[in-house]
CSV table of C-alpha atoms in Angstrom, one decimal:
chain,number,residue,atom,x,y,z
A,655,ILE,CA,-4.8,-45.9,-54.1
A,656,TRP,CA,-2.3,-43.7,-55.9
A,657,PRO,CA,-1.9,-43.8,-59.7
A,658,ASP,CA,1.4,-45.3,-60.9
A,659,TYR,CA,2.8,-41.9,-61.9
A,660,VAL,CA,2.2,-40.5,-58.4
A,661,LYS,CA,4.0,-43.6,-56.9
A,662,GLU,CA,6.9,-43.0,-59.3
A,663,ARG,CA,7.2,-39.4,-58.3
A,664,ILE,CA,7.3,-40.1,-54.6
A,665,GLN,CA,9.7,-43.0,-55.1
A,666,SER,CA,12.1,-40.8,-57.2
A,667,THR,CA,11.8,-38.0,-54.5
A,668,TYR,CA,12.9,-40.4,-51.8
A,669,MET,CA,15.7,-41.9,-53.9
A,670,TYR,CA,17.1,-38.4,-54.3
A,671,PHE,CA,16.6,-37.8,-50.6
A,672,ALA,CA,18.6,-41.0,-49.8
A,673,GLY,CA,21.3,-39.9,-52.3
A,674,SER,CA,21.5,-36.5,-50.7
A,675,ILE,CA,22.1,-38.1,-47.3
A,676,GLY,CA,24.7,-40.4,-48.7
A,677,MET,CA,26.7,-37.7,-50.4
A,678,THR,CA,26.4,-35.5,-47.3
A,679,ALA,CA,27.9,-38.3,-45.2
A,680,LEU,CA,30.7,-38.8,-47.7
A,681,SER,CA,31.5,-35.1,-47.9
A,682,ALA,CA,31.5,-34.8,-44.1
A,683,VAL,CA,34.0,-37.7,-43.8
A,684,ALA,CA,36.2,-36.3,-46.5
A,685,VAL,CA,36.2,-32.8,-44.9
A,686,SER,CA,36.8,-34.3,-41.4
A,687,ARG,CA,39.9,-36.0,-42.7
A,688,THR,CA,41.3,-32.8,-44.3
A,689,PRO,CA,42.9,-30.7,-41.6
A,690,ALA,CA,42.9,-27.5,-43.6
A,691,LEU,CA,39.1,-27.7,-44.3
A,692,MET,CA,38.3,-28.7,-40.7
A,693,SER,CA,40.2,-25.7,-39.5
A,694,LEU,CA,38.2,-23.5,-41.8
A,695,MET,CA,34.8,-25.0,-40.8
A,696,THR,CA,35.6,-24.8,-37.0
A,697,ARG,CA,36.8,-21.2,-37.2
A,698,GLY,CA,34.4,-19.1,-35.1
A,699,SER,CA,34.9,-15.8,-36.8
A,700,TRP,CA,32.0,-13.9,-38.2
A,701,LEU,CA,33.5,-14.0,-41.7
A,702,ALA,CA,33.6,-17.8,-41.6
A,703,ILE,CA,30.1,-18.0,-40.2
A,704,GLY,CA,28.8,-15.6,-42.9
A,705,ALA,CA,30.6,-17.5,-45.7
A,706,THR,CA,29.1,-20.8,-44.5
A,707,PHE,CA,25.6,-19.4,-44.5
A,708,ALA,CA,26.1,-17.8,-47.9
A,709,ALA,CA,27.4,-21.1,-49.3
A,710,MET,CA,24.4,-23.0,-47.9
A,711,ILE,CA,21.8,-20.5,-49.1
A,712,GLY,CA,23.5,-20.0,-52.4
A,713,ALA,CA,23.8,-23.7,-53.2
A,714,GLY,CA,20.2,-24.3,-52.2
A,715,MET,CA,19.0,-21.4,-54.5
A,716,LEU,CA,21.1,-22.7,-57.3
A,717,VAL,CA,19.6,-26.2,-57.1
A,718,ARG,CA,16.0,-24.9,-57.1
A,719,SER,CA,16.6,-22.4,-59.9
A,720,ILE,CA,17.8,-25.0,-62.5
A,721,SER,CA,15.2,-26.9,-64.5
A,722,TYR,CA,15.1,-30.7,-63.9
A,723,GLN,CA,13.8,-31.4,-67.4
A,724,ASP,CA,15.7,-28.8,-69.5
A,725,SER,CA,19.1,-29.0,-67.8
A,726,PRO,CA,19.5,-32.4,-66.1
A,727,VAL,CA,23.3,-32.4,-66.1
A,728,ALA,CA,23.5,-28.9,-64.5
A,729,LYS,CA,20.7,-29.8,-62.1
A,730,HIS,CA,22.4,-32.9,-60.8
A,731,ALA,CA,25.8,-31.1,-60.6
A,732,ALA,CA,24.1,-28.4,-58.4
A,733,TRP,CA,22.4,-31.0,-56.3
A,734,MET,CA,25.7,-32.8,-55.6
A,735,LEU,CA,27.4,-29.4,-54.8
A,736,HIS,CA,24.6,-28.6,-52.3
A,737,SER,CA,25.0,-32.0,-50.6
A,738,GLY,CA,28.8,-31.5,-50.5
A,739,VAL,CA,28.4,-28.1,-48.9
A,740,MET,CA,26.0,-29.4,-46.3
A,741,GLY,CA,28.4,-32.2,-45.6
A,742,ALA,CA,31.2,-29.7,-44.9
A,743,VAL,CA,28.9,-27.8,-42.5
A,744,VAL,CA,28.2,-31.0,-40.4
A,745,ALA,CA,31.8,-32.2,-40.6
A,746,PRO,CA,32.7,-30.6,-37.2
A,747,LEU,CA,30.4,-33.2,-35.5
A,748,ALA,CA,33.2,-35.7,-36.2
A,749,PHE,CA,34.8,-34.4,-32.9
A,750,LEU,CA,31.9,-36.2,-31.1
A,751,GLY,CA,33.3,-39.6,-32.2
A,752,GLY,CA,32.0,-42.2,-34.6
A,753,PRO,CA,30.0,-44.4,-32.1
A,754,LEU,CA,28.0,-41.4,-30.9
A,755,LEU,CA,27.3,-40.3,-34.5
A,756,ILE,CA,26.2,-43.8,-35.5
A,757,ARG,CA,23.7,-43.8,-32.5
A,758,ALA,CA,22.5,-40.4,-33.6
A,759,ALA,CA,22.0,-41.6,-37.1
A,760,TRP,CA,19.9,-44.6,-35.9
A,761,TYR,CA,17.8,-42.4,-33.7
A,762,THR,CA,17.4,-39.9,-36.5
A,763,ALA,CA,16.3,-42.7,-38.9
A,764,GLY,CA,13.7,-43.8,-36.4
A,765,ILE,CA,12.4,-40.3,-35.9
A,766,VAL,CA,12.3,-39.5,-39.6
A,767,GLY,CA,10.8,-42.9,-40.5
A,768,GLY,CA,8.1,-42.6,-37.8
A,769,LEU,CA,7.1,-39.1,-38.6
A,770,SER,CA,7.1,-39.7,-42.4
A,771,THR,CA,4.8,-42.7,-41.9
A,772,VAL,CA,2.4,-40.5,-39.8
A,773,ALA,CA,2.4,-37.8,-42.4
A,774,MET,CA,1.7,-40.1,-45.3
A,775,CYS,CA,-1.1,-41.9,-43.4
A,776,ALA,CA,-2.7,-38.8,-42.0
A,777,PRO,CA,-5.8,-37.2,-43.6
A,778,SER,CA,-5.0,-35.1,-46.6
A,779,GLU,CA,-3.6,-31.6,-45.8
A,780,LYS,CA,-3.8,-32.2,-42.0
A,781,PHE,CA,-0.3,-30.8,-41.5
A,782,LEU,CA,-0.2,-28.4,-44.4
A,783,ASN,CA,-2.1,-25.8,-42.3
A,784,MET,CA,0.9,-25.5,-40.0
A,785,GLY,CA,2.9,-23.2,-42.3
A,786,GLY,CA,2.3,-20.0,-40.3
A,787,PRO,CA,3.0,-21.3,-36.8
A,788,LEU,CA,6.1,-23.2,-38.1
A,789,GLY,CA,7.4,-20.0,-39.6
A,790,ILE,CA,7.0,-18.2,-36.3
A,791,GLY,CA,8.7,-21.1,-34.4
A,792,LEU,CA,11.6,-21.1,-36.9
A,793,GLY,CA,12.1,-17.4,-36.1
A,794,PHE,CA,12.3,-18.2,-32.3
A,795,VAL,CA,14.7,-21.0,-32.8
A,796,LEU,CA,16.9,-19.0,-35.1
A,797,ALA,CA,16.9,-16.1,-32.7
A,798,SER,CA,17.8,-18.4,-29.8
A,799,SER,CA,20.6,-20.0,-31.8
A,800,ILE,CA,22.1,-16.6,-32.6
A,801,GLY,CA,21.6,-15.4,-29.0
A,802,SER,CA,23.3,-18.5,-27.6
A,803,MET,CA,26.4,-17.6,-29.6
A,804,PHE,CA,26.9,-14.5,-27.5
A,805,LEU,CA,25.8,-15.7,-24.1
A,806,PRO,CA,27.6,-18.5,-22.2
A,807,PRO,CA,25.5,-21.6,-21.6
A,808,THR,CA,26.6,-21.5,-17.9
A,809,SER,CA,24.3,-18.4,-17.4
A,810,ALA,CA,20.6,-18.9,-16.8
A,811,PHE,CA,19.5,-16.9,-19.9
A,812,GLY,CA,22.2,-18.5,-22.1
A,813,ALA,CA,21.2,-22.0,-20.9
A,814,GLY,CA,17.6,-21.2,-21.7
A,815,LEU,CA,18.4,-19.9,-25.2
A,816,TYR,CA,20.6,-23.0,-25.8
A,817,SER,CA,17.7,-25.3,-24.7
A,818,VAL,CA,15.3,-23.6,-27.1
A,819,ALA,CA,17.8,-23.9,-30.0
A,820,VAL,CA,18.4,-27.6,-29.4
A,821,TYR,CA,15.3,-29.1,-27.8
A,822,GLY,CA,12.9,-26.6,-29.3
A,823,GLY,CA,14.6,-27.0,-32.6
A,824,LEU,CA,14.2,-30.8,-32.5
A,825,VAL,CA,10.5,-30.5,-32.0
A,826,LEU,CA,10.2,-27.7,-34.6
A,827,PHE,CA,12.0,-29.6,-37.3
A,828,GLY,CA,10.0,-32.7,-36.5
A,829,MET,CA,6.9,-30.7,-37.2
A,830,PHE,CA,8.5,-29.3,-40.4
A,831,LEU,CA,9.1,-32.9,-41.5
A,832,LEU,CA,5.4,-33.7,-41.1
A,833,TYR,CA,4.6,-30.5,-43.1
A,834,ASP,CA,7.2,-31.1,-45.9
A,835,THR,CA,6.3,-34.8,-46.2
A,836,GLN,CA,2.6,-34.0,-46.9
A,837,LEU,CA,3.8,-31.2,-49.2
A,838,VAL,CA,5.7,-33.8,-51.3
A,839,VAL,CA,2.6,-36.0,-51.4
A,840,LYS,CA,0.4,-33.1,-52.3
A,841,ARG,CA,2.6,-32.0,-55.2
A,842,ALA,CA,3.0,-35.5,-56.5
A,843,GLU,CA,-0.8,-35.9,-56.5
A,844,THR,CA,-1.9,-32.6,-57.9
A,845,LEU,CA,0.7,-31.6,-60.5
A,846,PRO,CA,-0.8,-32.7,-63.9
A,847,TYR,CA,1.1,-35.4,-65.6
A,848,TYR,CA,0.9,-33.7,-69.0
A,849,GLY,CA,1.0,-30.2,-67.6
A,850,VAL,CA,3.5,-27.5,-68.6
A,851,THR,CA,5.1,-27.5,-65.2
A,852,LYS,CA,6.9,-30.8,-64.7
A,853,TYR,CA,7.4,-32.6,-61.4
A,854,ASP,CA,10.9,-32.0,-60.0
A,855,PRO,CA,11.9,-34.7,-57.5
A,856,ILE,CA,15.2,-33.0,-56.5
A,857,ASN,CA,13.4,-29.8,-55.5
A,858,ALA,CA,10.7,-31.9,-53.8
A,859,CYS,CA,13.2,-33.7,-51.6
A,860,MET,CA,15.0,-30.5,-50.4
A,861,GLY,CA,12.6,-29.8,-47.6
A,862,ILE,CA,12.7,-33.2,-46.0
A,863,TYR,CA,16.4,-33.4,-46.5
A,864,THR,CA,17.0,-30.1,-44.6
A,865,ASP,CA,14.6,-31.2,-41.9
A,866,THR,CA,16.4,-34.6,-41.5
A,867,LEU,CA,19.8,-32.9,-41.3
A,868,ASN,CA,18.6,-30.5,-38.6
A,869,ILE,CA,17.1,-33.3,-36.6
A,870,PHE,CA,20.4,-35.3,-36.8
A,871,ILE,CA,22.5,-32.3,-35.7
A,872,ARG,CA,20.2,-31.8,-32.6
A,873,VAL,CA,20.0,-35.5,-31.7
A,874,ALA,CA,23.8,-35.7,-31.9
A,875,THR,CA,24.1,-32.5,-29.7
A,876,MET,CA,21.7,-34.0,-27.1
A,877,LEU,CA,23.5,-37.3,-27.0
A,878,ALA,CA,26.8,-35.4,-26.4
A,879,GLY,CA,25.2,-33.6,-23.5
A,880,GLY,CA,25.6,-30.3,-25.3
A,881,GLY,CA,29.3,-30.7,-25.2
A,882,GLY,CA,30.1,-27.4,-26.9
A,883,VAL,CA,28.5,-28.3,-30.2
A,884,ARG,CA,26.4,-25.5,-31.5
A,885,LYS,CA,24.1,-25.1,-34.5
């Protein structure tokens, strides 16, 4: 029932989403095979952690700030840079081993495919009203992730925070995926075809890409039994 231009917008969004996942995987493999970069990414100092967060946030802001229509070359360069940075962030998961990560990737694909189908088939805006509760949940998961860095998982409180960060985070980002998928559909449907503001498929895919990456990290952590891998 969608007009052709809406279908094209959604298809292009998911093509960029697939491209982001592919480049992230290539970047992760390249970093995991470079001892100097792996040493940098696995360093637990506050400086390294701060630099990692700054790189992720800065690359994401750079991608969103560049016009898809007016500066396509710069936009695509920033998009590839962002995917590369995120690949470097997930590279330490290589310590879990290839077979486990392949299983985690299949499980993640099943989760993302199922939730995306639910979101697209659900009544319009059913999940778009979850923005407020999701923001609160994200605050709890972020606080738990930071707290688990200071408390050993062997303690009762540390184990509780770790469980919230991993298991609660998996549920939270699953809900975020429902929200962001419907947001993609809503924007594709409502943005005028001949309007001043043009549809940006790269910006549109950023939400579902980030959700998928967070789901993958938590699935891999759960399959590893929480073996020292933290987000």
